[in-house]
Coordinates of C-alpha atoms in Angstrom, one line a residue:
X1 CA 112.4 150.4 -31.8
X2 CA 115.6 151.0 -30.0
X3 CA 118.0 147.7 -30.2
X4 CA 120.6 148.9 -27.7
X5 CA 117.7 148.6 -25.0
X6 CA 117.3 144.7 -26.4
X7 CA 121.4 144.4 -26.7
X8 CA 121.7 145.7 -23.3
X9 CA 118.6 143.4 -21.4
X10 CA 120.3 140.5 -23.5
X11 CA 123.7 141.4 -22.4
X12 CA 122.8 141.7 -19.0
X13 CA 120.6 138.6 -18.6
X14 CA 123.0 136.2 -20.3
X15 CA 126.3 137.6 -18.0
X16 CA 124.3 136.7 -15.0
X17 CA 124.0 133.1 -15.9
X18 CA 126.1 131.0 -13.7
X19 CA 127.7 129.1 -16.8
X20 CA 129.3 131.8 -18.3
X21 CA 132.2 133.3 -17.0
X22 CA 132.4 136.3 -19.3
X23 CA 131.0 138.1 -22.3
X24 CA 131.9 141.1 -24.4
X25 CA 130.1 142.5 -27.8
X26 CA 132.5 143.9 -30.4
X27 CA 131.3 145.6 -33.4
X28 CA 133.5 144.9 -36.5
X29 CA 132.6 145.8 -40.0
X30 CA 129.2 146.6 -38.6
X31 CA 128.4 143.2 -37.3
X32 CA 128.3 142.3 -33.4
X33 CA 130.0 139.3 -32.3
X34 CA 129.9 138.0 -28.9
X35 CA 133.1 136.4 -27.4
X36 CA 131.8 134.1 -24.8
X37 CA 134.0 132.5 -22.1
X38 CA 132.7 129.2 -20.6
X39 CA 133.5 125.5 -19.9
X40 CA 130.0 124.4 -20.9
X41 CA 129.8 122.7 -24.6
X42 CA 128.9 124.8 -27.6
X43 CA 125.6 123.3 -28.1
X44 CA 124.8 124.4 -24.3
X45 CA 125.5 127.9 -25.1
X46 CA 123.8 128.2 -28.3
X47 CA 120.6 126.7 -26.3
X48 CA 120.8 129.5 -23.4
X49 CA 121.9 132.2 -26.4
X50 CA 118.3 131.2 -28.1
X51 CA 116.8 131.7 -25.1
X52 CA 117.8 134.4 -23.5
X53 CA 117.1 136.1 -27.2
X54 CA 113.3 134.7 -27.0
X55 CA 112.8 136.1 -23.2
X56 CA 114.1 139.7 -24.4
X57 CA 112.0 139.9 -27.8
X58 CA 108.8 138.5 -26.7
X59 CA 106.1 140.6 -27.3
X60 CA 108.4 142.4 -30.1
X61 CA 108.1 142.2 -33.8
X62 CA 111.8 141.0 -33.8
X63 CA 114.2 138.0 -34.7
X64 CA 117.9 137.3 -33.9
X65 CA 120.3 135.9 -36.3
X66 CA 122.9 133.8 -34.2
X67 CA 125.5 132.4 -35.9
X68 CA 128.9 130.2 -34.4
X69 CA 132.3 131.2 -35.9
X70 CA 134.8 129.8 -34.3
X71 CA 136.1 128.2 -30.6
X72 CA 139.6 128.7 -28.7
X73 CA 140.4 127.9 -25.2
X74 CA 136.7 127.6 -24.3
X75 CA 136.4 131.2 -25.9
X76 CA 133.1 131.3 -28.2
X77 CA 132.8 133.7 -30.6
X78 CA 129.2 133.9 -32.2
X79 CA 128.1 136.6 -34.9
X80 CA 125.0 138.0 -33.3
X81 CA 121.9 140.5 -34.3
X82 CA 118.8 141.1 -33.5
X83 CA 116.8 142.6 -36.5
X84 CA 113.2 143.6 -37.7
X85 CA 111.7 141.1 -39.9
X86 CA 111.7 142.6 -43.9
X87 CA 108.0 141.9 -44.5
X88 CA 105.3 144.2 -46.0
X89 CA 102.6 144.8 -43.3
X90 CA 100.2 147.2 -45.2
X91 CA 98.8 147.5 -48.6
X92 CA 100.7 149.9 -50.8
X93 CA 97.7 149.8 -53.7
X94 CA 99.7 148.5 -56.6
X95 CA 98.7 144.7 -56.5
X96 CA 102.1 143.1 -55.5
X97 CA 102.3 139.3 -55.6
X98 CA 103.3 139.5 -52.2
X99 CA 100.3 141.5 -51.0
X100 CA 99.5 141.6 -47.2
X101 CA 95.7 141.3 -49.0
X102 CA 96.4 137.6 -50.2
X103 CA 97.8 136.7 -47.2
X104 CA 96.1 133.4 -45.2
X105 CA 95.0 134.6 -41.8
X106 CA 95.4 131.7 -40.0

């Protein structure tokens, strides 16, 4: 599965929303962080930030990892990801205790 396609319909979606006035991704040590610039409250960003994650992942065996770090002068800056859950999904034969076989089904 190719994230940039995700980053960039996430990206996309999010700068259209009337609330925010800009957004950038920056990559350091690895790890993307979005700078968000916006006069709505923190708690009103993280809400469209979850959002706008769900509507690009549905249907996609993915989760995003969205974490504040810091505000100044209504710039947000949030440590972002979107990553493939680290779960077994077939039997490898050698009885694990975490076997996908003893798994409840409902």
């Amino acid at each position: 599965m190719n994230l940039d396609v995700i980053w960039e319909k996430f990206m996309t979606m999010t700068s259209t929303e009337p609330a925010i006035e800009s957004i950038s991704k920056k990559i350091f040590s690895g790890f993307p962080f979005l700078y968000i610039h916006s006069y709505i409250t923190k708690e009103d960003i993280e809400r469209l930030l979850f959002y706008n994650a769900a509507t690009v992942m549905k249907g996609k065996r993915l989760q995003a990892d969205i974490i504040f770090v810091r505000e100044q002068d209504q710039t947000f800056v949030y440590r972002m990801r979107f990553y493939v859950p680290n779960e077994k999904l077939v039997c490898c034969g050698r009885g694990c205790k975490d076997c996908i076989r003893f798994r409840d089904s409902t």
